[in-house]
PDB file of C-alpha atoms in Angstrom:
ATOM      1  CA  UNK V   4     197.941  45.311 110.204  1.00  0.00           C
ATOM      2  CA  UNK V   5     200.498  43.159 108.535  1.00  0.00           C
ATOM      3  CA  UNK V   6     202.767  44.942 106.096  1.00  0.00           C
ATOM      4  CA  UNK V   7     205.569  43.827 103.802  1.00  0.00           C
ATOM      5  CA  UNK V   8     208.342  46.196 102.778  1.00  0.00           C
ATOM      6  CA  UNK V   9     210.723  45.825  99.868  1.00  0.00           C
ATOM      7  CA  UNK V  10     212.931  48.867 100.097  1.00  0.00           C
ATOM      8  CA  UNK V  11     214.892  48.378  96.876  1.00  0.00           C
ATOM      9  CA  UNK V  12     212.727  49.077  93.817  1.00  0.00           C
ATOM     10  CA  UNK V  13     215.364  47.886  91.350  1.00  0.00           C
ATOM     11  CA  UNK V  14     218.559  45.859  91.301  1.00  0.00           C
ATOM     12  CA  UNK V  15     220.874  44.530  88.635  1.00  0.00           C
ATOM     13  CA  UNK V  16     223.280  41.610  88.600  1.00  0.00           C
ATOM     14  CA  UNK V  17     225.769  40.165  86.162  1.00  0.00           C
ATOM     15  CA  UNK V  18     224.987  36.783  84.721  1.00  0.00           C
ATOM     16  CA  UNK V  19     226.493  33.973  86.883  1.00  0.00           C
ATOM     17  CA  UNK V  20     226.852  36.294  89.879  1.00  0.00           C
ATOM     18  CA  UNK V  21     224.914  36.229  93.153  1.00  0.00           C
ATOM     19  CA  UNK V  22     222.319  38.766  94.203  1.00  0.00           C
ATOM     20  CA  UNK V  23     220.331  39.229  97.415  1.00  0.00           C
ATOM     21  CA  UNK V  24     216.859  40.748  97.513  1.00  0.00           C
ATOM     22  CA  UNK V  25     215.713  42.167 100.825  1.00  0.00           C
ATOM     23  CA  UNK V  26     212.300  42.044 102.477  1.00  0.00           C
ATOM     24  CA  UNK V  27     211.045  43.014 105.899  1.00  0.00           C
ATOM     25  CA  UNK V  28     207.600  42.527 107.334  1.00  0.00           C
ATOM     26  CA  UNK V  29     205.583  43.576 110.315  1.00  0.00           C
ATOM     27  CA  UNK V  30     203.306  41.257 112.242  1.00  0.00           C
ATOM     28  CA  UNK V  31     202.348  40.475 115.800  1.00  0.00           C
ATOM     29  CA  UNK V  32     201.699  36.833 114.982  1.00  0.00           C
ATOM     30  CA  UNK V  33     204.094  34.027 115.790  1.00  0.00           C
ATOM     31  CA  UNK V  34     203.007  31.572 113.125  1.00  0.00           C
ATOM     32  CA  UNK V  35     202.836  32.452 109.458  1.00  0.00           C
ATOM     33  CA  UNK V  36     204.280  31.722 106.026  1.00  0.00           C
ATOM     34  CA  UNK V  37     206.529  33.822 103.836  1.00  0.00           C
ATOM     35  CA  UNK V  38     206.914  33.566 100.089  1.00  0.00           C
ATOM     36  CA  UNK V  39     208.917  34.934  97.223  1.00  0.00           C
ATOM     37  CA  UNK V  40     207.013  35.147  93.955  1.00  0.00           C
ATOM     38  CA  UNK V  41     208.485  35.977  90.552  1.00  0.00           C
ATOM     39  CA  UNK V  42     206.578  37.854  87.831  1.00  0.00           C
ATOM     40  CA  UNK V  43     208.404  37.797  84.465  1.00  0.00           C
ATOM     41  CA  UNK V  44     207.483  40.507  81.959  1.00  0.00           C
ATOM     42  CA  UNK V  45     203.984  39.919  80.561  1.00  0.00           C
ATOM     43  CA  UNK V  46     203.811  36.527  82.217  1.00  0.00           C
ATOM     44  CA  UNK V  47     202.047  35.199  85.241  1.00  0.00           C
ATOM     45  CA  UNK V  48     203.343  35.143  88.757  1.00  0.00           C
ATOM     46  CA  UNK V  49     205.030  31.956  89.921  1.00  0.00           C
ATOM     47  CA  UNK V  50     206.235  30.776  93.310  1.00  0.00           C
ATOM     48  CA  UNK V  51     209.988  30.814  93.846  1.00  0.00           C
ATOM     49  CA  UNK V  52     210.314  29.670  97.445  1.00  0.00           C
ATOM     50  CA  UNK V  53     208.324  29.331 100.661  1.00  0.00           C
ATOM     51  CA  UNK V  54     209.325  29.534 104.350  1.00  0.00           C
ATOM     52  CA  UNK V  55     207.331  28.436 107.373  1.00  0.00           C
ATOM     53  CA  UNK V  56     207.901  30.732 110.336  1.00  0.00           C
ATOM     54  CA  UNK V  57     208.112  27.959 112.892  1.00  0.00           C
ATOM     55  CA  UNK V  58     210.954  26.281 110.994  1.00  0.00           C
ATOM     56  CA  UNK V  59     214.359  27.667 111.875  1.00  0.00           C
ATOM     57  CA  UNK V  60     216.055  26.089 108.883  1.00  0.00           C
ATOM     58  CA  UNK V  61     216.226  28.384 105.885  1.00  0.00           C
ATOM     59  CA  UNK V  62     214.409  27.133 102.777  1.00  0.00           C
ATOM     60  CA  UNK V  63     216.408  26.275  99.659  1.00  0.00           C
ATOM     61  CA  UNK V  64     215.269  25.538  96.104  1.00  0.00           C
ATOM     62  CA  UNK V  65     218.161  24.876  93.733  1.00  0.00           C
ATOM     63  CA  UNK V  66     219.799  28.272  93.071  1.00  0.00           C
ATOM     64  CA  UNK V  67     217.372  30.094  95.355  1.00  0.00           C
ATOM     65  CA  UNK V  68     217.732  30.304  99.121  1.00  0.00           C
ATOM     66  CA  UNK V  69     216.407  32.512 101.867  1.00  0.00           C
ATOM     67  CA  UNK V  70     217.856  34.095 104.969  1.00  0.00           C
ATOM     68  CA  UNK V  71     214.978  34.113 107.444  1.00  0.00           C
ATOM     69  CA  UNK V  72     215.583  36.147 110.585  1.00  0.00           C
ATOM     70  CA  UNK V  73     212.360  35.857 112.596  1.00  0.00           C
ATOM     71  CA  UNK V  74     213.337  38.197 115.434  1.00  0.00           C
ATOM     72  CA  UNK V  75     214.357  40.882 112.968  1.00  0.00           C
ATOM     73  CA  UNK V  76     211.319  40.133 110.756  1.00  0.00           C
ATOM     74  CA  UNK V  77     213.581  39.882 107.765  1.00  0.00           C
ATOM     75  CA  UNK V  78     213.249  37.499 104.818  1.00  0.00           C
ATOM     76  CA  UNK V  79     215.835  37.963 102.083  1.00  0.00           C
ATOM     77  CA  UNK V  80     216.174  35.957  98.881  1.00  0.00           C
ATOM     78  CA  UNK V  81     219.552  34.954  97.507  1.00  0.00           C
ATOM     79  CA  UNK V  82     219.844  34.001  93.856  1.00  0.00           C
ATOM     80  CA  UNK V  83     223.081  32.212  93.023  1.00  0.00           C
ATOM     81  CA  UNK V  84     224.554  31.792  89.541  1.00  0.00           C
ATOM     82  CA  UNK V  85     222.091  34.325  88.117  1.00  0.00           C
ATOM     83  CA  UNK V  86     220.649  33.509  84.710  1.00  0.00           C
ATOM     84  CA  UNK V  87     219.060  35.739  82.084  1.00  0.00           C
ATOM     85  CA  UNK V  88     215.740  34.039  82.777  1.00  0.00           C
ATOM     86  CA  UNK V  89     215.839  35.309  86.362  1.00  0.00           C
ATOM     87  CA  UNK V  90     215.056  38.817  85.127  1.00  0.00           C
ATOM     88  CA  UNK V  91     211.631  39.678  86.524  1.00  0.00           C
ATOM     89  CA  UNK V  92     209.709  41.493  89.218  1.00  0.00           C
ATOM     90  CA  UNK V  93     210.146  39.757  92.558  1.00  0.00           C
ATOM     91  CA  UNK V  94     207.508  40.039  95.238  1.00  0.00           C
ATOM     92  CA  UNK V  95     207.853  39.131  98.872  1.00  0.00           C
ATOM     93  CA  UNK V  96     204.573  37.969 100.426  1.00  0.00           C
ATOM     94  CA  UNK V  97     203.232  37.118 103.869  1.00  0.00           C
ATOM     95  CA  UNK V  98     200.443  34.678 104.674  1.00  0.00           C
ATOM     96  CA  UNK V  99     198.956  34.829 108.149  1.00  0.00           C
ATOM     97  CA  UNK V 100     197.763  31.477 109.434  1.00  0.00           C
ATOM     98  CA  UNK V 101     195.995  32.607 112.572  1.00  0.00           C
ATOM     99  CA  UNK V 102     192.365  33.586 112.259  1.00  0.00           C
ATOM    100  CA  UNK V 103     191.904  31.405 109.198  1.00  0.00           C
ATOM    101  CA  UNK V 104     192.965  34.087 106.736  1.00  0.00           C
ATOM    102  CA  UNK V 105     194.113  32.778 103.409  1.00  0.00           C
ATOM    103  CA  UNK V 106     195.209  36.025 101.829  1.00  0.00           C
ATOM    104  CA  UNK V 107     198.694  36.908 100.708  1.00  0.00           C
ATOM    105  CA  UNK V 108     200.017  40.344 101.693  1.00  0.00           C
ATOM    106  CA  UNK V 109     202.541  41.485  99.095  1.00  0.00           C
ATOM    107  CA  UNK V 110     205.339  44.012  99.081  1.00  0.00           C
ATOM    108  CA  UNK V 111     205.641  46.531  96.254  1.00  0.00           C
ATOM    109  CA  UNK V 112     208.071  44.366  94.383  1.00  0.00           C
ATOM    110  CA  UNK V 113     211.598  44.725  93.076  1.00  0.00           C
ATOM    111  CA  UNK V 114     212.679  44.697  89.448  1.00  0.00           C
ATOM    112  CA  UNK V 115     215.723  42.499  88.840  1.00  0.00           C
ATOM    113  CA  UNK V 116     217.783  42.997  85.707  1.00  0.00           C
ATOM    114  CA  UNK V 117     220.339  40.376  84.711  1.00  0.00           C
ATOM    115  CA  UNK V 118     223.154  41.674  82.527  1.00  0.00           C
ATOM    116  CA  UNK V 119     224.885  39.290  80.102  1.00  0.00           C
TER     117      UNK V 119
ATOM    118  CA  UNK A  15     194.708  21.415  82.683  1.00  0.00           C
ATOM    119  CA  UNK A  16     197.580  23.793  82.088  1.00  0.00           C
ATOM    120  CA  UNK A  17     196.897  26.346  84.784  1.00  0.00           C
ATOM    121  CA  UNK A  18     194.646  29.187  85.860  1.00  0.00           C
ATOM    122  CA  UNK A  19     192.993  30.993  82.970  1.00  0.00           C
ATOM    123  CA  UNK A  20     191.331  34.387  82.901  1.00  0.00           C
ATOM    124  CA  UNK A  21     189.073  36.011  80.359  1.00  0.00           C
ATOM    125  CA  UNK A  22     189.283  38.566  78.884  1.00  0.00           C
ATOM    126  CA  UNK A  23     192.971  39.406  79.019  1.00  0.00           C
ATOM    127  CA  UNK A  24     192.296  43.056  78.293  1.00  0.00           C
ATOM    128  CA  UNK A  25     189.199  45.187  78.775  1.00  0.00           C
ATOM    129  CA  UNK A  26     188.730  48.842  77.900  1.00  0.00           C
ATOM    130  CA  UNK A  27     185.540  50.454  79.102  1.00  0.00           C
ATOM    131  CA  UNK A  28     184.068  53.851  79.667  1.00  0.00           C
ATOM    132  CA  UNK A  29     183.485  55.246  83.114  1.00  0.00           C
ATOM    133  CA  UNK A  30     180.110  54.222  84.459  1.00  0.00           C
ATOM    134  CA  UNK A  31     179.888  50.957  82.543  1.00  0.00           C
ATOM    135  CA  UNK A  32     179.712  47.523  84.164  1.00  0.00           C
ATOM    136  CA  UNK A  33     182.368  44.900  83.481  1.00  0.00           C
ATOM    137  CA  UNK A  34     182.636  41.210  84.325  1.00  0.00           C
ATOM    138  CA  UNK A  35     185.753  39.066  84.424  1.00  0.00           C
ATOM    139  CA  UNK A  36     185.972  35.309  84.526  1.00  0.00           C
ATOM    140  CA  UNK A  37     188.518  33.037  86.181  1.00  0.00           C
ATOM    141  CA  UNK A  38     188.875  29.303  85.634  1.00  0.00           C
ATOM    142  CA  UNK A  39     191.058  27.752  88.339  1.00  0.00           C
ATOM    143  CA  UNK A  40     193.097  24.597  88.127  1.00  0.00           C
ATOM    144  CA  UNK A  41     190.447  21.897  88.024  1.00  0.00           C
ATOM    145  CA  UNK A  42     191.153  20.131  91.317  1.00  0.00           C
ATOM    146  CA  UNK A  43     191.674  23.326  93.321  1.00  0.00           C
ATOM    147  CA  UNK A  44     188.982  24.152  95.863  1.00  0.00           C
ATOM    148  CA  UNK A  45     190.260  27.612  96.773  1.00  0.00           C
ATOM    149  CA  UNK A  46     190.084  30.658  94.550  1.00  0.00           C
ATOM    150  CA  UNK A  47     191.393  34.170  95.153  1.00  0.00           C
ATOM    151  CA  UNK A  48     191.040  37.573  93.504  1.00  0.00           C
ATOM    152  CA  UNK A  49     193.734  40.250  93.742  1.00  0.00           C
ATOM    153  CA  UNK A  50     194.121  43.691  92.202  1.00  0.00           C
ATOM    154  CA  UNK A  51     197.487  45.009  91.055  1.00  0.00           C
ATOM    155  CA  UNK A  52     198.031  48.649  90.121  1.00  0.00           C
ATOM    156  CA  UNK A  53     201.113  49.948  88.353  1.00  0.00           C
ATOM    157  CA  UNK A  54     204.205  49.841  90.519  1.00  0.00           C
ATOM    158  CA  UNK A  55     202.493  47.988  93.340  1.00  0.00           C
ATOM    159  CA  UNK A  56     202.225  44.436  94.527  1.00  0.00           C
ATOM    160  CA  UNK A  57     198.933  42.581  94.269  1.00  0.00           C
ATOM    161  CA  UNK A  58     196.290  43.495  96.872  1.00  0.00           C
ATOM    162  CA  UNK A  59     193.886  40.880  98.152  1.00  0.00           C
ATOM    163  CA  UNK A  60     190.230  41.350  97.247  1.00  0.00           C
ATOM    164  CA  UNK A  61     188.388  38.159  98.155  1.00  0.00           C
ATOM    165  CA  UNK A  62     188.656  34.400  98.493  1.00  0.00           C
ATOM    166  CA  UNK A  63     186.389  31.379  98.017  1.00  0.00           C
ATOM    167  CA  UNK A  64     186.533  27.888  99.360  1.00  0.00           C
ATOM    168  CA  UNK A  65     184.405  25.882  96.966  1.00  0.00           C
ATOM    169  CA  UNK A  66     181.325  28.075  96.429  1.00  0.00           C
ATOM    170  CA  UNK A  67     181.530  29.897  99.775  1.00  0.00           C
ATOM    171  CA  UNK A  68     183.013  33.396  99.860  1.00  0.00           C
ATOM    172  CA  UNK A  69     184.954  33.297 103.130  1.00  0.00           C
ATOM    173  CA  UNK A  70     186.912  36.538 103.184  1.00  0.00           C
ATOM    174  CA  UNK A  71     186.500  39.979 101.657  1.00  0.00           C
ATOM    175  CA  UNK A  72     188.841  42.947 101.762  1.00  0.00           C
ATOM    176  CA  UNK A  73     187.729  46.478 102.581  1.00  0.00           C
ATOM    177  CA  UNK A  74     188.936  47.232  99.040  1.00  0.00           C
ATOM    178  CA  UNK A  75     185.912  45.321  97.770  1.00  0.00           C
ATOM    179  CA  UNK A  76     183.418  48.169  97.762  1.00  0.00           C
ATOM    180  CA  UNK A  77     179.710  47.673  97.122  1.00  0.00           C
ATOM    181  CA  UNK A  78     180.380  48.208  93.419  1.00  0.00           C
ATOM    182  CA  UNK A  79     182.340  44.965  93.344  1.00  0.00           C
ATOM    183  CA  UNK A  80     180.805  41.531  93.547  1.00  0.00           C
ATOM    184  CA  UNK A  81     182.362  38.109  93.135  1.00  0.00           C
ATOM    185  CA  UNK A  82     180.708  34.745  92.728  1.00  0.00           C
ATOM    186  CA  UNK A  83     181.708  31.149  92.411  1.00  0.00           C
ATOM    187  CA  UNK A  84     178.314  29.500  91.974  1.00  0.00           C
ATOM    188  CA  UNK A  85     179.309  25.885  91.442  1.00  0.00           C
ATOM    189  CA  UNK A  86     182.664  25.920  93.144  1.00  0.00           C
ATOM    190  CA  UNK A  87     184.482  25.882  89.834  1.00  0.00           C
ATOM    191  CA  UNK A  88     184.910  29.097  87.810  1.00  0.00           C
ATOM    192  CA  UNK A  89     184.464  32.517  89.372  1.00  0.00           C
ATOM    193  CA  UNK A  90     183.304  35.895  88.108  1.00  0.00           C
ATOM    194  CA  UNK A  91     184.224  39.349  89.352  1.00  0.00           C
ATOM    195  CA  UNK A  92     181.847  42.140  88.408  1.00  0.00           C
ATOM    196  CA  UNK A  93     182.510  45.840  88.778  1.00  0.00           C
ATOM    197  CA  UNK A  94     179.492  48.094  88.479  1.00  0.00           C
ATOM    198  CA  UNK A  95     179.622  51.775  87.548  1.00  0.00           C
ATOM    199  CA  UNK A  96     183.341  51.631  86.834  1.00  0.00           C
ATOM    200  CA  UNK A  97     185.558  54.540  87.846  1.00  0.00           C
ATOM    201  CA  UNK A  98     188.958  55.539  86.516  1.00  0.00           C
ATOM    202  CA  UNK A  99     190.476  54.400  89.793  1.00  0.00           C
ATOM    203  CA  UNK A 100     189.377  50.856  88.992  1.00  0.00           C
ATOM    204  CA  UNK A 101     191.976  50.686  86.221  1.00  0.00           C
ATOM    205  CA  UNK A 102     194.319  47.874  87.240  1.00  0.00           C
ATOM    206  CA  UNK A 103     195.335  44.297  86.580  1.00  0.00           C
ATOM    207  CA  UNK A 104     192.907  41.868  88.187  1.00  0.00           C
ATOM    208  CA  UNK A 105     194.599  38.618  89.116  1.00  0.00           C
ATOM    209  CA  UNK A 106     193.000  35.314  89.970  1.00  0.00           C
ATOM    210  CA  UNK A 107     194.765  32.539  91.831  1.00  0.00           C
ATOM    211  CA  UNK A 108     193.814  29.075  93.017  1.00  0.00           C
ATOM    212  CA  UNK A 109     195.124  26.572  95.517  1.00  0.00           C
ATOM    213  CA  UNK A 110     194.294  23.188  96.905  1.00  0.00           C
ATOM    214  CA  UNK A 111     194.088  22.663 100.642  1.00  0.00           C
ATOM    215  CA  UNK A 112     195.569  19.277 101.448  1.00  0.00           C
ATOM    216  CA  UNK A 113     194.601  17.976 104.853  1.00  0.00           C
ATOM    217  CA  UNK A 114     195.507  20.424 107.586  1.00  0.00           C
ATOM    218  CA  UNK A 115     198.424  21.973 105.788  1.00  0.00           C
ATOM    219  CA  UNK A 116     198.565  25.719 105.538  1.00  0.00           C
ATOM    220  CA  UNK A 117     200.557  28.167 103.508  1.00  0.00           C
ATOM    221  CA  UNK A 118     199.564  26.437 100.298  1.00  0.00           C
ATOM    222  CA  UNK A 119     201.051  27.697  97.076  1.00  0.00           C
ATOM    223  CA  UNK A 120     198.704  29.951  95.158  1.00  0.00           C
ATOM    224  CA  UNK A 121     198.853  29.498  91.390  1.00  0.00           C
ATOM    225  CA  UNK A 122     198.188  32.705  89.528  1.00  0.00           C
ATOM    226  CA  UNK A 123     196.499  33.364  86.225  1.00  0.00           C
ATOM    227  CA  UNK A 124     197.738  35.847  83.608  1.00  0.00           C
ATOM    228  CA  UNK A 125     195.353  38.550  84.794  1.00  0.00           C
ATOM    229  CA  UNK A 126     192.779  40.808  83.178  1.00  0.00           C
ATOM    230  CA  UNK A 127     194.012  44.318  82.503  1.00  0.00           C
ATOM    231  CA  UNK A 128     191.180  46.814  82.915  1.00  0.00           C
ATOM    232  CA  UNK A 129     191.384  50.334  81.534  1.00  0.00           C
ATOM    233  CA  UNK A 130     188.600  52.733  82.420  1.00  0.00           C
ATOM    234  CA  UNK A 131     188.448  55.793  80.174  1.00  0.00           C
TER     235      UNK A 131
END
Protein backbone atom coordinates (compact mmCIF):
# COMPACT_ATOMS: atom_id res chain seq x y z
CA UNK A 1 0.00 0.00 0.00
CA UNK A 2 1.16 3.47 -0.74
CA UNK A 3 1.96 5.58 2.29
CA UNK A 4 3.09 9.17 2.79
CA UNK A 5 5.10 10.21 5.82
CA UNK A 6 5.60 13.71 7.16
CA UNK A 7 7.82 13.23 10.16
CA UNK A 8 7.80 16.81 11.45
CA UNK A 9 4.42 17.70 12.98
CA UNK A 10 5.31 21.37 13.45
CA UNK A 11 7.85 23.89 12.25
CA UNK A 12 8.35 27.62 12.62
CA UNK A 13 10.17 30.15 10.48
CA UNK A 14 10.92 33.84 10.69
CA UNK A 15 9.26 36.07 8.16
CA UNK A 16 11.45 36.49 5.02
CA UNK A 17 13.48 33.38 5.87
CA UNK A 18 13.52 30.02 4.07
CA UNK A 19 12.03 26.82 5.40
CA UNK A 20 12.03 23.24 4.09
CA UNK A 21 9.24 20.78 4.77
CA UNK A 22 10.07 17.11 4.41
CA UNK A 23 8.01 14.27 2.98
CA UNK A 24 8.78 10.67 2.16
CA UNK A 25 6.55 8.13 0.50
CA UNK A 26 6.45 4.45 -0.21
CA UNK A 27 5.33 2.96 -3.49
CA UNK A 28 6.29 0.21 -5.87
CA UNK A 29 5.04 2.16 -8.87
CA UNK A 30 7.30 4.01 -11.27
CA UNK A 31 4.81 6.58 -12.51
CA UNK A 32 2.83 8.82 -10.20
CA UNK A 33 2.24 12.41 -9.13
CA UNK A 34 3.18 14.18 -5.93
CA UNK A 35 1.55 17.27 -4.49
CA UNK A 36 1.88 19.75 -1.70
CA UNK A 37 -1.42 21.15 -0.46
CA UNK A 38 -1.86 24.02 1.99
CA UNK A 39 -4.75 24.25 4.47
CA UNK A 40 -4.94 27.67 6.18
CA UNK A 41 -6.82 27.85 9.48
CA UNK A 42 -10.57 27.44 8.92
CA UNK A 43 -10.11 27.67 5.18
CA UNK A 44 -10.15 25.17 2.39
CA UNK A 45 -7.23 23.22 1.08
CA UNK A 46 -5.43 24.63 -1.93
CA UNK A 47 -2.74 23.24 -4.21
CA UNK A 48 0.74 24.67 -3.72
CA UNK A 49 2.80 22.67 -6.21
CA UNK A 50 2.73 19.46 -8.24
CA UNK A 51 5.51 17.12 -9.45
CA UNK A 52 5.29 14.40 -12.06
CA UNK A 53 7.48 11.43 -11.19
CA UNK A 54 8.77 10.90 -14.69
CA UNK A 55 10.09 14.47 -14.86
CA UNK A 56 13.55 14.85 -13.39
CA UNK A 57 13.34 18.62 -13.21
CA UNK A 58 12.10 19.89 -9.87
CA UNK A 59 8.85 21.88 -9.99
CA UNK A 60 8.88 25.56 -9.06
CA UNK A 61 6.02 27.98 -8.41
CA UNK A 62 7.21 31.46 -7.46
CA UNK A 63 8.52 31.21 -3.87
CA UNK A 64 7.76 27.49 -3.67
CA UNK A 65 10.03 24.78 -5.02
CA UNK A 66 10.49 21.08 -4.47
CA UNK A 67 13.44 18.76 -4.12
CA UNK A 68 12.27 15.51 -5.68
CA UNK A 69 14.56 12.54 -5.10
CA UNK A 70 12.83 9.60 -6.80
CA UNK A 71 15.30 6.90 -5.75
CA UNK A 72 15.10 8.01 -2.14
CA UNK A 73 11.31 8.51 -2.41
CA UNK A 74 11.67 11.95 -0.95
CA UNK A 75 9.69 15.06 -1.87
CA UNK A 76 10.52 18.15 0.17
CA UNK A 77 9.00 21.61 -0.19
CA UNK A 78 11.10 24.74 0.12
CA UNK A 79 9.39 28.03 0.88
CA UNK A 80 11.59 31.06 0.23
CA UNK A 81 11.01 34.56 1.61
CA UNK A 82 8.36 33.25 4.01
CA UNK A 83 5.31 35.45 4.48
CA UNK A 84 2.77 35.60 7.29
CA UNK A 85 0.17 34.24 4.89
CA UNK A 86 2.20 31.04 4.51
CA UNK A 87 1.15 29.98 8.00
CA UNK A 88 -0.98 26.87 7.55
CA UNK A 89 -1.09 23.10 7.67
CA UNK A 90 0.88 21.62 4.79
CA UNK A 91 0.03 18.21 3.42
CA UNK A 92 2.14 16.09 1.13
CA UNK A 93 0.06 13.86 -1.15
CA UNK A 94 0.63 11.04 -3.61
CA UNK A 95 -1.51 10.18 -6.62
CA UNK A 96 -0.98 6.80 -8.24
CA UNK A 97 -1.58 6.79 -11.97
CA UNK A 98 -1.38 3.08 -12.62
CA UNK A 99 -4.56 1.09 -12.28
CA UNK A 100 -6.70 4.13 -12.99
CA UNK A 101 -6.87 5.26 -9.38
CA UNK A 102 -7.71 8.89 -8.91
CA UNK A 103 -7.35 9.12 -5.16
CA UNK A 104 -4.89 11.26 -3.28
CA UNK A 105 -3.00 9.60 -0.41
CA UNK A 106 -2.10 12.25 2.16
CA UNK A 107 0.46 12.48 4.92
CA UNK A 108 -0.55 13.58 8.41
CA UNK A 109 0.39 17.15 7.72
CA UNK A 110 2.75 19.68 9.23
CA UNK A 111 1.80 22.92 10.95
CA UNK A 112 3.91 25.86 9.81
CA UNK A 113 4.09 28.98 11.95
CA UNK A 114 5.56 32.16 10.51
CA UNK A 115 6.93 34.57 13.10
CA UNK A 116 6.97 38.31 12.33
CA UNK B 1 -18.76 29.76 -10.07
CA UNK B 2 -16.44 30.52 -7.19
CA UNK B 3 -15.44 27.02 -6.19
CA UNK B 4 -16.59 23.82 -4.54
CA UNK B 5 -19.36 24.34 -2.00
CA UNK B 6 -20.56 22.03 0.73
CA UNK B 7 -23.68 22.07 2.85
CA UNK B 8 -24.07 22.10 5.78
CA UNK B 9 -20.80 23.42 7.13
CA UNK B 10 -21.48 21.97 10.56
CA UNK B 11 -23.71 19.12 11.68
CA UNK B 12 -24.29 17.87 15.21
CA UNK B 13 -26.27 14.68 15.55
CA UNK B 14 -26.98 11.99 18.06
CA UNK B 15 -25.59 8.51 17.73
CA UNK B 16 -27.85 6.32 15.64
CA UNK B 17 -29.27 9.13 13.52
CA UNK B 18 -28.84 9.40 9.75
CA UNK B 19 -27.12 12.41 8.19
CA UNK B 20 -26.73 13.60 4.61
CA UNK B 21 -24.18 16.03 3.23
CA UNK B 22 -24.22 17.77 -0.11
CA UNK B 23 -21.37 18.83 -2.37
CA UNK B 24 -21.62 21.11 -5.38
CA UNK B 25 -18.48 20.88 -7.51
CA UNK B 26 -17.08 23.47 -9.85
CA UNK B 27 -19.60 23.48 -12.68
CA UNK B 28 -17.42 22.19 -15.52
CA UNK B 29 -15.70 19.50 -13.44
CA UNK B 30 -16.63 15.91 -14.28
CA UNK B 31 -14.81 14.29 -11.37
CA UNK B 32 -15.88 14.46 -7.75
CA UNK B 33 -14.19 13.05 -4.66
CA UNK B 34 -15.09 12.55 -1.00
CA UNK B 35 -12.47 12.48 1.76
CA UNK B 36 -12.68 12.24 5.53
CA UNK B 37 -10.31 14.14 7.80
CA UNK B 38 -10.05 13.44 11.52
CA UNK B 39 -8.24 15.67 13.98
CA UNK B 40 -4.50 15.63 13.52
CA UNK B 41 -4.64 13.54 10.37
CA UNK B 42 -4.51 14.14 6.67
CA UNK B 43 -7.59 13.57 4.54
CA UNK B 44 -8.43 9.92 3.76
CA UNK B 45 -10.02 8.99 0.47
CA UNK B 46 -13.57 7.65 0.61
CA UNK B 47 -14.91 7.53 -2.94
CA UNK B 48 -14.78 9.13 -6.37
CA UNK B 49 -17.19 9.75 -9.26
CA UNK B 50 -16.63 10.41 -12.90
CA UNK B 51 -19.83 12.06 -14.04
CA UNK B 52 -22.57 9.95 -12.42
CA UNK B 53 -20.53 6.74 -12.19
CA UNK B 54 -18.96 5.80 -8.86
CA UNK B 55 -15.63 4.37 -9.99
CA UNK B 56 -13.69 3.81 -6.78
CA UNK B 57 -14.57 3.18 -3.16
CA UNK B 58 -12.30 2.89 -0.15
CA UNK B 59 -12.56 0.13 2.44
CA UNK B 60 -13.31 3.00 4.83
CA UNK B 61 -16.68 3.34 3.13
CA UNK B 62 -18.60 0.82 5.21
CA UNK B 63 -22.13 -0.29 4.37
CA UNK B 64 -23.44 2.54 6.54
CA UNK B 65 -22.05 5.04 4.05
CA UNK B 66 -23.50 5.70 0.64
CA UNK B 67 -22.64 8.33 -1.94
CA UNK B 68 -24.51 9.36 -5.05
CA UNK B 69 -24.09 11.72 -7.92
CA UNK B 70 -27.34 11.14 -9.81
CA UNK B 71 -27.03 13.67 -12.61
CA UNK B 72 -23.29 14.03 -12.70
CA UNK B 73 -23.45 17.40 -10.99
CA UNK B 74 -23.89 17.65 -7.20
CA UNK B 75 -23.21 14.71 -4.92
CA UNK B 76 -24.60 13.54 -1.59
CA UNK B 77 -22.92 11.49 1.11
CA UNK B 78 -25.23 9.75 3.56
CA UNK B 79 -24.20 8.11 6.80
CA UNK B 80 -26.76 5.83 8.38
CA UNK B 81 -26.85 4.91 12.06
CA UNK B 82 -24.06 7.32 12.91
CA UNK B 83 -21.43 6.33 15.46
CA UNK B 84 -19.14 8.53 17.53
CA UNK B 85 -16.24 7.36 15.40
CA UNK B 86 -17.85 9.03 12.40
CA UNK B 87 -17.08 12.44 13.89
CA UNK B 88 -14.77 14.11 11.39
CA UNK B 89 -14.51 16.73 8.68
CA UNK B 90 -15.93 15.46 5.41
CA UNK B 91 -14.25 17.08 2.43
CA UNK B 92 -15.42 17.17 -1.15
CA UNK B 93 -13.15 17.92 -4.08
CA UNK B 94 -13.61 18.15 -7.83
CA UNK B 95 -11.39 18.08 -10.88
CA UNK B 96 -11.63 18.18 -14.62
CA UNK B 97 -9.91 15.55 -16.71
CA UNK B 98 -8.48 17.22 -19.79
CA UNK B 99 -7.65 14.81 -22.57
CA UNK B 100 -5.28 12.10 -21.40
CA UNK B 101 -3.61 14.16 -18.73
CA UNK B 102 -3.34 12.71 -15.28
CA UNK B 103 -2.50 14.08 -11.88
CA UNK B 104 -5.14 16.76 -12.23
CA UNK B 105 -5.44 19.31 -9.47
CA UNK B 106 -8.27 18.56 -7.08
CA UNK B 107 -10.12 21.64 -5.85
CA UNK B 108 -11.41 21.23 -2.34
CA UNK B 109 -14.51 22.56 -0.65
CA UNK B 110 -14.62 23.97 2.89
CA UNK B 111 -15.84 20.69 4.35
CA UNK B 112 -18.71 19.60 6.57
CA UNK B 113 -17.74 19.11 10.20
CA UNK B 114 -19.76 16.27 11.72
CA UNK B 115 -20.04 15.79 15.47
CA UNK B 116 -21.78 12.68 16.72
CA UNK B 117 -22.84 12.87 20.36
